[in-house]
XYZ file of C-alpha atoms in Angstrom:
691
model
C -19.032 -12.882 -32.690
C -16.615 -14.816 -30.847
C -17.573 -14.073 -27.341
C -20.706 -16.017 -27.441
C -18.752 -19.130 -28.203
C -15.644 -18.664 -26.155
C -13.080 -16.505 -24.156
C -9.426 -17.052 -23.858
C -9.674 -17.116 -19.859
C -6.465 -18.995 -19.187
C -4.157 -16.890 -21.399
C -5.732 -13.615 -20.226
C -5.536 -14.578 -16.645
C -1.932 -15.317 -16.817
C -1.446 -11.852 -18.399
C -3.944 -10.185 -15.971
C -2.168 -11.543 -12.899
C 1.009 -10.025 -14.150
C -0.699 -6.710 -15.053
C -2.517 -6.490 -11.789
C 0.936 -6.552 -9.902
C 2.441 -3.907 -12.369
C -0.304 -2.109 -14.093
C -0.271 -0.260 -17.348
C 1.065 3.229 -16.537
C -2.180 4.881 -17.884
C -4.158 3.232 -14.969
C -1.775 4.550 -12.380
C -2.605 8.031 -13.042
C -4.888 8.061 -9.894
C -6.213 5.558 -7.233
C -9.542 4.052 -8.171
C -11.313 1.212 -6.191
C -11.385 -2.420 -7.545
C -9.991 -1.135 -10.921
C -10.014 -4.099 -13.401
C -7.075 -4.841 -15.627
C -6.768 -3.434 -19.031
C -5.970 -6.581 -20.877
C -9.281 -8.435 -19.888
C -11.434 -5.570 -21.288
C -9.157 -5.379 -24.602
C -9.867 -9.163 -25.139
C -13.593 -8.555 -24.307
C -13.996 -5.739 -26.975
C -11.913 -7.859 -29.562
C -14.118 -10.742 -28.939
C -17.394 -8.693 -29.272
C -16.378 -7.543 -32.904
C -14.292 -10.374 -34.226
C -15.225 -13.835 -35.241
C -11.849 -15.529 -34.382
C -10.088 -15.890 -31.079
C -9.043 -12.338 -29.739
C -5.542 -13.544 -28.739
C -4.942 -13.774 -32.640
C -4.934 -9.994 -33.020
C -4.462 -8.984 -29.296
C -1.020 -7.506 -30.071
C -1.904 -5.728 -33.211
C -2.994 -2.082 -33.553
C -6.604 -3.047 -34.612
C -9.160 -0.508 -35.468
C -12.354 -2.301 -35.040
C -15.617 -1.820 -37.350
C -19.121 -2.809 -36.646
C -21.490 -4.538 -39.206
C -22.225 -1.349 -41.004
C -18.197 -0.852 -41.576
C -18.186 2.186 -39.168
C -16.173 2.707 -35.865
C -18.139 0.739 -33.211
C -19.976 2.699 -30.564
C -19.485 1.051 -27.052
C -20.941 2.504 -23.746
C -19.816 1.972 -20.068
C -22.807 3.238 -17.870
C -20.413 2.802 -14.688
C -17.018 3.803 -16.121
C -15.290 4.205 -12.829
C -11.720 4.134 -13.311
C -12.033 4.231 -17.097
C -10.724 0.809 -18.205
C -13.567 0.060 -20.751
C -13.262 3.687 -22.294
C -9.437 3.539 -22.650
C -9.294 0.150 -24.060
C -12.120 0.946 -26.582
C -10.486 4.215 -27.504
C -7.385 2.214 -28.312
C -9.259 -0.009 -30.600
C -10.817 2.522 -32.623
C -14.150 2.584 -30.895
C -16.258 5.602 -30.264
C -16.890 5.701 -26.666
C -19.557 7.041 -24.050
C -18.528 6.695 -20.498
C -21.062 7.680 -17.585
C -20.680 7.733 -13.993
C -22.279 9.661 -11.187
C -19.008 10.081 -9.372
C -17.035 13.223 -10.279
C -13.769 11.633 -9.329
C -14.175 8.727 -11.689
C -15.334 11.252 -14.397
C -12.258 13.464 -13.871
C -9.784 10.479 -13.753
C -11.147 9.060 -16.930
C -11.126 12.467 -18.684
C -7.260 12.625 -17.708
C -6.485 9.345 -18.850
C -7.827 9.979 -22.380
C -6.754 13.616 -22.725
C -3.587 14.267 -24.457
C -0.975 16.310 -22.468
C 2.334 17.691 -23.883
C 4.903 15.521 -22.372
C 7.531 18.214 -22.616
C 5.415 20.951 -21.130
C 4.431 18.628 -18.234
C 8.114 18.006 -17.613
C 9.026 21.591 -17.924
C 6.462 22.456 -15.480
C 7.340 19.973 -12.881
C 10.897 21.166 -13.114
C 9.721 24.641 -12.286
C 7.744 23.330 -9.600
C 10.684 21.317 -8.212
C 12.944 24.399 -8.313
C 10.347 26.519 -6.428
C 9.330 24.283 -3.688
C 11.708 21.212 -3.276
C 14.182 23.050 -0.824
C 11.196 24.298 1.395
C 9.538 20.941 1.570
C 12.709 19.011 2.083
C 13.879 21.277 4.811
C 10.835 20.060 6.990
C 12.434 16.538 6.744
C 16.097 17.193 7.293
C 17.926 14.907 9.792
C 21.306 13.252 10.309
C 22.188 9.590 10.101
C 23.597 7.761 12.950
C 27.321 8.918 11.986
C 26.188 12.569 12.033
C 26.079 13.102 8.205
C 23.293 15.275 6.784
C 20.426 13.172 5.625
C 16.828 13.048 4.751
C 14.007 11.448 6.618
C 12.145 8.942 4.592
C 9.552 7.883 6.998
C 8.714 8.968 10.509
C 7.120 6.276 12.816
C 4.703 7.641 15.163
C 2.570 5.766 18.015
C -0.667 6.963 19.240
C -1.490 6.978 23.173
C -4.259 6.719 25.424
C -4.445 7.136 29.090
C -4.865 4.069 31.350
C -8.485 3.769 32.852
C -6.787 2.483 36.108
C -3.620 4.567 36.869
C -3.949 7.246 34.502
C -0.538 6.657 32.818
C 0.037 7.647 29.120
C 0.121 4.326 27.181
C 1.878 3.989 23.771
C -0.310 1.834 21.637
C 2.302 -0.440 20.298
C 0.816 -3.686 18.717
C 4.262 -4.689 17.931
C 7.677 -3.312 18.514
C 9.041 -4.783 15.224
C 9.833 -2.199 12.623
C 11.453 -4.391 9.802
C 12.535 -8.031 9.016
C 15.729 -8.077 7.527
C 16.852 -10.521 4.679
C 19.382 -12.212 6.821
C 16.682 -13.131 9.380
C 17.494 -10.330 11.763
C 14.663 -8.034 12.978
C 14.923 -4.423 13.806
C 12.765 -3.416 16.848
C 12.194 -0.332 18.836
C 12.640 -0.724 22.502
C 10.446 1.488 24.613
C 12.467 0.640 27.663
C 15.767 2.040 26.676
C 14.278 4.172 23.684
C 16.719 2.596 21.286
C 16.491 0.900 17.824
C 17.623 -2.680 18.392
C 18.723 -5.164 15.801
C 18.638 -8.828 16.813
C 17.752 -12.272 15.847
C 15.871 -12.764 19.110
C 13.022 -11.050 20.689
C 14.906 -9.605 23.667
C 16.703 -6.220 23.799
C 20.109 -5.879 25.528
C 18.250 -4.209 28.287
C 16.320 -7.299 28.987
C 12.930 -6.328 27.634
C 10.783 -8.986 25.983
C 9.986 -7.254 22.694
C 7.375 -10.028 21.809
C 4.938 -8.614 24.343
C 3.362 -5.381 22.958
C 1.129 -2.952 24.752
C -1.929 -3.369 22.865
C -4.091 -5.579 20.573
C -6.968 -4.781 18.170
C -9.269 -4.622 21.023
C -7.339 -4.077 24.422
C -4.488 -2.207 25.852
C -1.945 -3.267 28.343
C -0.686 -0.576 30.831
C 3.039 -1.214 31.271
C 2.851 0.880 34.680
C 0.063 -0.805 36.544
C -0.159 -4.093 34.291
C -3.916 -3.679 33.840
C -5.830 -4.261 30.664
C -8.526 -1.928 29.290
C -10.882 -1.395 26.363
C -8.734 0.325 23.622
C -11.762 1.806 21.695
C -13.285 3.236 24.888
C -9.976 4.819 25.866
C -9.387 6.047 22.280
C -12.756 7.882 22.179
C -12.755 9.243 25.708
C -11.512 12.564 25.014
C -13.548 13.131 21.914
C -10.602 14.128 19.918
C -7.694 12.265 18.107
C -5.261 10.568 20.486
C -1.886 12.158 21.054
C 0.854 10.910 18.962
C 4.638 10.574 19.632
C 7.354 10.142 16.952
C 9.703 7.219 18.223
C 11.681 6.221 15.243
C 13.087 7.596 11.971
C 14.093 5.904 8.692
C 16.608 8.018 7.013
C 18.482 8.091 3.711
C 22.161 9.294 3.731
C 24.176 9.795 0.548
C 27.128 8.346 2.423
C 25.764 5.621 4.657
C 22.450 4.585 2.713
C 19.275 3.810 4.520
C 18.943 3.229 8.295
C 16.748 3.607 11.457
C 17.226 5.666 14.439
C 15.332 7.295 17.324
C 14.408 10.946 16.963
C 16.978 13.224 18.388
C 16.509 17.046 19.732
C 16.924 18.590 16.517
C 14.463 16.050 14.907
C 11.737 16.923 17.557
C 12.512 20.515 17.213
C 12.037 20.567 13.337
C 8.682 18.766 14.006
C 7.720 21.526 16.523
C 8.759 24.196 14.078
C 6.572 22.790 11.305
C 3.686 22.623 13.576
C 3.954 26.365 14.821
C 4.561 27.448 11.014
C 1.298 25.678 10.081
C -0.747 26.966 13.100
C 0.152 30.567 11.981
C -1.021 29.875 8.571
C -4.101 27.652 9.488
C -6.958 30.124 9.168
C -5.618 31.284 5.731
C -5.174 27.795 4.560
C -8.437 26.350 5.776
C -11.105 26.313 2.989
C -8.800 27.607 0.311
C -5.792 25.090 -0.307
C -6.688 22.812 2.624
C -10.147 21.468 2.822
C -12.334 22.173 6.019
C -14.978 19.803 5.290
C -16.602 17.565 7.986
C -16.322 13.701 7.589
C -19.906 12.346 7.621
C -19.161 9.419 9.755
C -22.554 8.734 11.000
C -23.802 7.633 7.389
C -20.761 5.815 6.428
C -20.220 2.284 6.220
C -16.448 2.366 5.407
C -15.493 3.598 8.932
C -14.161 1.828 11.816
C -15.188 2.922 15.537
C -12.172 4.841 16.265
C -12.498 7.006 13.188
C -15.196 9.487 14.530
C -12.707 11.600 16.643
C -11.279 12.652 13.239
C -14.103 14.981 12.545
C -12.604 16.750 9.420
C -10.840 15.521 6.421
C -7.764 17.704 7.369
C -7.670 15.554 10.669
C -6.378 12.657 8.534
C -2.936 14.616 8.262
C -0.601 16.102 10.652
C 0.675 19.839 10.726
C 3.822 19.047 8.956
C 1.954 17.181 6.238
C -0.591 19.907 5.793
C 2.102 22.604 5.513
C 3.875 20.494 2.718
C 0.669 19.807 0.777
C -0.097 23.506 0.829
C 3.318 24.528 -0.338
C 3.146 22.147 -3.397
C -0.509 22.746 -4.126
C -0.198 26.581 -4.152
C 2.568 26.413 -6.720
C 0.606 23.957 -9.051
C -2.235 26.529 -9.103
C 0.324 28.840 -10.833
C 0.612 26.780 -13.869
C -1.022 28.452 -16.928
C -1.542 25.481 -19.256
C -4.854 23.907 -18.220
C -4.341 20.320 -19.186
C -0.864 20.360 -17.431
C -2.176 21.957 -14.372
C -5.020 19.503 -14.324
C -2.794 16.629 -14.354
C -0.632 18.020 -11.708
C -3.668 18.375 -9.504
C -4.469 14.699 -10.260
C -0.841 13.775 -9.347
C -1.342 15.759 -6.121
C -4.460 14.261 -5.308
C -3.255 10.850 -5.759
C -0.192 11.463 -3.664
C -2.536 12.171 -0.680
C -3.113 8.457 -0.362
C 0.418 7.973 0.804
C 0.845 11.092 2.680
C -1.585 11.025 5.585
C -1.711 9.690 9.243
C -3.706 6.523 8.281
C -0.706 4.755 6.523
C 1.142 2.027 7.809
C 4.698 0.317 7.655
C 5.118 -3.017 5.826
C 7.705 -4.769 8.131
C 8.399 -7.397 5.548
C 8.971 -5.217 2.530
C 10.337 -2.231 4.685
C 8.059 0.285 2.975
C 5.164 2.486 3.543
C 1.655 1.060 2.506
C -1.005 3.811 1.584
C -4.312 4.355 3.220
C -6.433 2.666 0.575
C -4.874 -0.891 0.775
C -8.436 -1.795 1.616
C -11.898 -0.149 0.958
C -12.258 1.276 4.340
C -10.912 3.848 6.912
C -8.982 2.634 9.748
C -6.640 4.789 11.940
C -3.685 2.585 12.765
C -2.113 2.715 16.300
C 1.241 3.212 14.801
C 0.797 5.382 11.767
C 3.853 6.211 9.291
C 4.517 9.765 8.206
C 6.172 9.886 4.666
C 8.478 12.484 3.303
C 5.948 14.353 1.387
C 8.455 15.614 -1.514
C 10.529 12.485 -1.252
C 14.394 11.226 -1.313
C 16.031 8.970 -3.477
C 14.577 5.953 -1.821
C 11.056 5.409 -0.307
C 7.504 4.921 -1.633
C 4.682 7.238 -2.176
C 6.422 10.868 -2.233
C 5.063 13.335 -4.459
C 8.061 13.051 -6.742
C 7.328 9.254 -7.126
C 3.792 10.024 -8.014
C 4.945 12.760 -10.661
C 7.154 10.082 -12.153
C 4.158 7.907 -12.463
C 2.355 10.519 -14.295
C 5.204 10.888 -16.731
C 5.131 7.192 -17.313
C 1.504 7.546 -18.100
C 2.132 10.132 -20.603
C 4.716 8.012 -22.242
C 2.362 5.251 -22.385
C -0.255 7.523 -23.982
C 2.331 7.964 -26.817
C 3.404 4.476 -27.132
C 0.917 1.906 -25.614
C 1.982 -1.574 -25.031
C 0.648 -4.988 -23.961
C 2.184 -7.667 -21.768
C 2.886 -10.968 -23.521
C 3.988 -14.192 -21.443
C 5.828 -16.794 -23.252
C 7.883 -19.893 -22.482
C 11.626 -19.687 -22.605
C 14.625 -21.966 -21.570
C 17.112 -20.829 -18.995
C 20.934 -21.300 -19.315
C 20.524 -24.310 -17.160
C 17.896 -25.898 -19.531
C 14.820 -25.172 -17.200
C 11.742 -24.025 -18.723
C 10.319 -20.694 -17.325
C 7.738 -18.080 -18.231
C 8.994 -14.868 -19.295
C 7.040 -11.337 -19.248
C 7.678 -8.861 -22.062
C 6.212 -5.631 -23.286
C 4.950 -5.605 -26.839
C 4.544 -1.978 -28.340
C 1.088 -2.101 -30.119
C 1.185 1.202 -31.738
C -1.406 4.094 -32.137
C -1.860 6.922 -29.335
C -4.123 7.696 -26.719
C -5.779 11.154 -27.094
C -9.648 11.541 -27.322
C -11.530 14.221 -29.122
C -14.070 14.996 -26.240
C -17.522 15.862 -27.490
C -20.407 17.268 -25.677
C -23.401 15.895 -27.642
C -24.295 12.429 -29.132
C -24.444 13.686 -32.595
C -20.932 14.633 -32.464
C -19.650 11.167 -32.058
C -18.589 10.591 -35.632
C -14.731 9.701 -35.679
C -12.947 6.812 -33.950
C -11.118 9.212 -31.461
C -14.593 10.671 -30.512
C -15.621 10.404 -26.696
C -18.445 11.711 -24.747
C -18.128 11.480 -20.874
C -20.855 12.342 -18.903
C -21.081 12.958 -14.907
C -24.434 11.751 -14.025
C -26.596 8.715 -13.224
C -27.147 6.164 -16.053
C -30.725 5.950 -14.965
C -31.488 8.483 -17.521
C -29.576 7.963 -20.926
C -32.064 10.032 -22.997
C -29.088 11.745 -24.613
C -28.574 8.421 -26.543
C -31.161 7.623 -29.296
C -32.955 4.157 -29.360
C -30.820 1.315 -30.814
C -27.652 3.387 -31.341
C -24.982 1.462 -29.176
C -23.128 -1.547 -30.636
C -21.995 -3.040 -27.181
C -22.289 -2.201 -23.537
C -19.306 -3.256 -21.355
C -19.107 -2.455 -17.824
C -18.107 -3.301 -14.214
C -21.215 -2.471 -12.250
C -21.782 -1.911 -8.471
C -21.188 -4.971 -6.568
C -24.234 -4.663 -4.322
C -22.758 -3.484 -1.051
C -19.021 -4.333 -1.672
C -17.515 -0.899 -2.261
C -18.781 2.369 -1.083
C -17.225 4.446 -3.946
C -18.326 8.011 -2.822
C -17.380 7.579 0.713
C -13.932 6.520 -0.171
C -13.328 9.051 -3.100
C -14.556 11.907 -0.975
C -10.949 11.719 0.634
C -9.608 13.028 -2.663
C -12.594 14.990 -3.985
C -12.655 17.450 -1.052
C -9.087 18.581 -2.001
C -9.876 18.809 -5.745
C -13.212 20.523 -5.506
C -12.031 23.864 -4.663
C -9.412 23.908 -7.450
C -11.845 22.518 -10.256
C -15.213 24.150 -9.294
C -14.888 27.088 -11.461
C -13.849 24.930 -14.621
C -16.156 22.159 -14.184
C -19.167 23.388 -12.138
C -21.447 20.638 -13.031
C -19.256 17.997 -11.661
C -17.825 19.736 -8.700
C -20.500 21.929 -7.424
C -21.444 19.698 -4.496
C -19.471 19.574 -1.137
C -19.413 15.914 -1.389
C -19.046 13.289 -4.230
C -21.727 11.310 -2.587
C -25.192 11.438 -4.429
C -28.522 10.127 -3.388
C -28.831 8.513 -6.773
C -25.571 6.476 -6.288
C -26.672 2.765 -6.607
C -25.579 0.413 -3.928
C -26.858 -1.454 -0.787
C -26.110 0.854 2.109
C -28.479 0.424 5.039
C -27.172 3.453 6.801
C -28.596 5.656 4.251
C -31.742 3.582 3.617
C -30.653 1.908 0.565
C -31.766 -1.647 0.922
C -31.719 -4.491 -1.839
C -35.081 -3.234 -3.293
C -33.581 0.228 -3.910
C -30.538 -1.518 -5.609
C -32.730 -3.719 -7.818
C -35.066 -0.852 -8.684
C -32.412 1.565 -9.606
C -30.253 -0.977 -11.443
C -33.383 -2.206 -13.398
C -33.918 1.561 -14.353
C -30.366 1.514 -15.846
C -30.393 -1.765 -17.497
C -33.961 -0.974 -19.081
C -32.269 2.289 -20.590
C -29.238 -0.079 -21.803
C -31.738 -2.267 -23.498
C -33.375 0.756 -25.263
C -30.274 2.222 -26.417
C -28.573 -1.053 -27.785
C -29.017 -2.473 -31.064
C -31.046 -5.583 -31.154
C -27.823 -7.832 -31.834
C -25.761 -5.774 -29.380
C -24.496 -7.441 -26.294
C -24.068 -6.452 -22.693
C -21.038 -7.661 -20.973
C -20.215 -7.186 -17.552
C -18.052 -8.755 -14.712
C -19.506 -9.453 -11.442
C -18.416 -11.038 -8.053
C -19.840 -11.478 -4.790
C -19.769 -14.124 -2.202
C -23.522 -13.655 -0.828
C -26.561 -15.151 -2.460
C -28.610 -11.950 -2.027
C -26.273 -10.098 -4.426
C -26.777 -12.873 -7.033
C -30.627 -12.899 -6.562
C -30.522 -9.084 -7.139
C -28.803 -9.390 -10.470
C -31.022 -12.120 -11.590
C -34.019 -9.862 -10.820
C -32.355 -6.899 -12.747
C -31.510 -8.922 -15.694
C -35.086 -10.492 -16.233
C -36.872 -7.449 -15.317
C -34.964 -5.282 -17.856
C -35.254 -7.775 -20.583
C -31.734 -9.420 -20.803
C -30.574 -12.909 -20.709
C -27.070 -14.421 -20.025
C -25.753 -15.995 -23.133
C -22.332 -17.168 -21.883
C -20.364 -17.268 -18.742
C -16.595 -17.112 -18.352
C -14.133 -16.997 -15.378
C -11.817 -13.797 -15.351
C -9.070 -12.636 -13.127
C -10.340 -10.938 -9.978
C -8.642 -8.904 -7.559
C -5.041 -9.779 -6.500
C -4.599 -10.452 -2.682
C -1.232 -8.936 -1.928
C 0.359 -6.537 0.608
C -0.228 -6.413 4.219
C -3.951 -5.479 3.628
C -4.641 -8.339 1.385
C -8.261 -8.814 0.029
C -10.260 -9.708 -2.906
C -11.490 -12.844 -4.679
C -9.511 -14.635 -7.268
C -12.270 -14.592 -10.060
C -14.999 -12.723 -11.406
C -17.638 -14.116 -13.640
C -17.679 -12.606 -17.140
C -21.496 -12.433 -18.145
C -22.390 -12.012 -21.768
C -25.950 -10.977 -22.306
C -28.319 -10.213 -24.900
C -31.800 -8.821 -25.471
C -34.379 -11.602 -24.530
C -36.233 -12.720 -27.586
C -39.809 -13.868 -27.900
C -38.700 -17.404 -29.063
C -36.579 -17.817 -25.899
C -39.671 -16.769 -23.640
C -41.841 -19.397 -25.321
C -39.589 -22.289 -24.429
C -41.032 -24.123 -21.514
C -38.174 -25.392 -19.538
C -37.310 -25.819 -15.987
C -34.439 -23.444 -15.259
C -33.286 -25.885 -12.404
C -32.514 -28.642 -15.131
C -30.790 -26.406 -17.281
C -28.768 -24.978 -14.242
C -27.761 -28.651 -13.250
C -26.616 -29.107 -17.007
C -24.555 -26.060 -16.700
C -22.736 -27.083 -13.443
C -21.928 -30.420 -14.983
C -20.385 -28.840 -18.193
C -18.038 -26.779 -16.056
C -17.232 -29.815 -14.004
C -16.319 -31.598 -17.009
C -14.015 -28.622 -18.231
C -12.260 -28.710 -14.805
C -12.408 -32.303 -14.433
C -8.622 -33.136 -15.098
C -7.427 -30.092 -13.280
C -6.316 -29.839 -9.717
C -8.283 -26.683 -9.110
C -12.053 -27.122 -9.549
C -14.468 -24.340 -10.945
C -14.467 -21.071 -9.104
C -17.515 -20.268 -6.981
C -18.045 -17.246 -9.411
C -18.303 -19.195 -12.470
C -20.807 -21.535 -10.773
C -23.021 -18.774 -9.613
C -22.767 -17.345 -13.059
C -23.944 -20.656 -14.764
C -27.041 -20.719 -12.429
C -27.741 -17.113 -13.380
C -27.438 -18.241 -17.086
C -30.265 -20.954 -16.854
C -32.590 -18.732 -14.736
C -32.352 -15.571 -16.806
C -33.012 -17.711 -19.971
C -36.090 -19.458 -18.916
C -37.616 -17.553 -15.877
C -41.067 -17.271 -14.708
C -42.230 -13.989 -15.697
C -45.565 -12.112 -14.727
C -46.345 -8.766 -16.109
C -42.936 -8.261 -17.364
C -41.081 -9.054 -14.029
C -39.616 -12.182 -12.433
C -41.969 -14.107 -10.144
C -41.002 -14.727 -6.503
C -41.597 -18.539 -7.154
C -38.592 -18.302 -9.705
C -36.496 -16.245 -7.243
C -37.053 -18.687 -4.386
C -36.212 -21.621 -6.809
C -32.975 -19.829 -7.995
C -32.069 -19.504 -4.170
C -32.989 -22.862 -3.295
C -30.955 -24.324 -6.238
C -27.807 -22.215 -5.315
C -27.937 -23.284 -1.696
C -28.495 -27.096 -2.646
C -25.861 -27.307 -5.367
C -23.429 -24.674 -5.030
C -23.054 -23.194 -1.432
C -23.540 -26.873 -0.072
């Protein structure tokens, strides 16, 4: 297989960078966390079953075969957002996907399930006819010229009381609303309660708009000029801080988009929505709207100010909850199961941009959803979206429905991105991005038992732990490709519960095994989480059980391929222990594209290490070599590769090379790696890599 000899990292990374900024529509069906790009996994699968560079057939409608001439069987024991399963399905592989998280299971199922496009479009049209006017009526406004308009975004500010004088303090960390292309800035001035457009930081009333009332840690009282601890004031009353609407971005058919302060009619409309919701609240809670408590005490993804938002419904204001209930109630009337489930998935995904933890991107003049990062943090100035949506704006239900339709179109006509060089009219060389239609369709035949995996379209998806894969016979799998838990990096169930509590009530009867629990959290979820007593040893023990099962179900010549990234040495030591204890060694290491740092909540690392592993043979174990010497040679080899380039090898590839050496020639006693070997690995990494 080619993957043991090489991987087209540079070519794939350029495509991956482009794809990560504009993902394939199939992966836009629903938010998943740290989702990997499809092109990388397509290249991995091709490299596992071809002897030639996978790029030679990357843009072909390839149907792969294993050594017996049959459709390969690939397994992903941590399928997450389904990238391995979808890309394997497209390449003619039989697929097995396992994940303990019910949201991951449901998202992957909908990505693979063929839904009639015309039927979905028809049901959405009926939904629109039924609820659009009602939901939009909640967001009617007027532009500054008095024309009828729609609210795009409502800007709110949370308030606390000054500990010195008791005055109500609006927690503005900045008065800036938007930066315009012509270097002008749009501010809200609290002194004169006006929207101000200026190239300076002063309002016409004389207020210096560069001096806000809050920082991340403190507030400044404009009444008595005293400072105070913001978090203490925030938590003082034991309930969410009061919220005041201070600005509206509108869309007018005549005037376009613009900003204004709310007038009496706007405030009245907000109050009417709140009253209407309060009248229906008891009926809605526990049926259409979740009434589940948020288990903050055991969560690592919360910030201290979260605890006053005691229930998941507290993430939303009354107008949002009213709009969500109107849309959801109509979705439940849809008769076609597949269409209804896709609309439910669309609805769930739209919650990400329609809650009171969203913020406004002042540079791009658009809303940023809750999960720009992998945590919960209530902003001091949240932005409320128009739930149904207008012609302009980001994150409305109609925009998410459009994403769903694009995903269905992609199912019928999948494509890949090709980057090529071209010459402009001025004779300059540039890179061009184009879509290449591959052919084939996405549409799995779901089976419930292993023995039914007979055809290239067959897929078996399990919502369970991968510590027990007894439903798979010994030596049956041709390849394992996965994106495993990254030690303590991402708390998947804590994050996905935000969506799960909304879907559970609607899917419980259809899928009781997946949605029976009140939370997607599971005691068997594998990660390091000190609040729940899951330490590094728990992670290693649990992952070793999974990897030993993988070793059992894999054919002798099969490969385990996974991507990994972490900046802490302990996380790499854990992987070393897991691989050696389960009988694997790393055969090859390549850099691959990581998370793209973008947006106002930028995060992530530039590269992953792509680790190609095989079952450890007796001949390898008999070789008496010092892993440190092999690791030094590995580092020297990648320095030679990067020697003539401006950018040196990434930290991830260096750590991967060290891992390769220490898994090939470890010191083992009673089938497990010795502590001397672990100490030597950590010492080597500290001396040669983390210096």
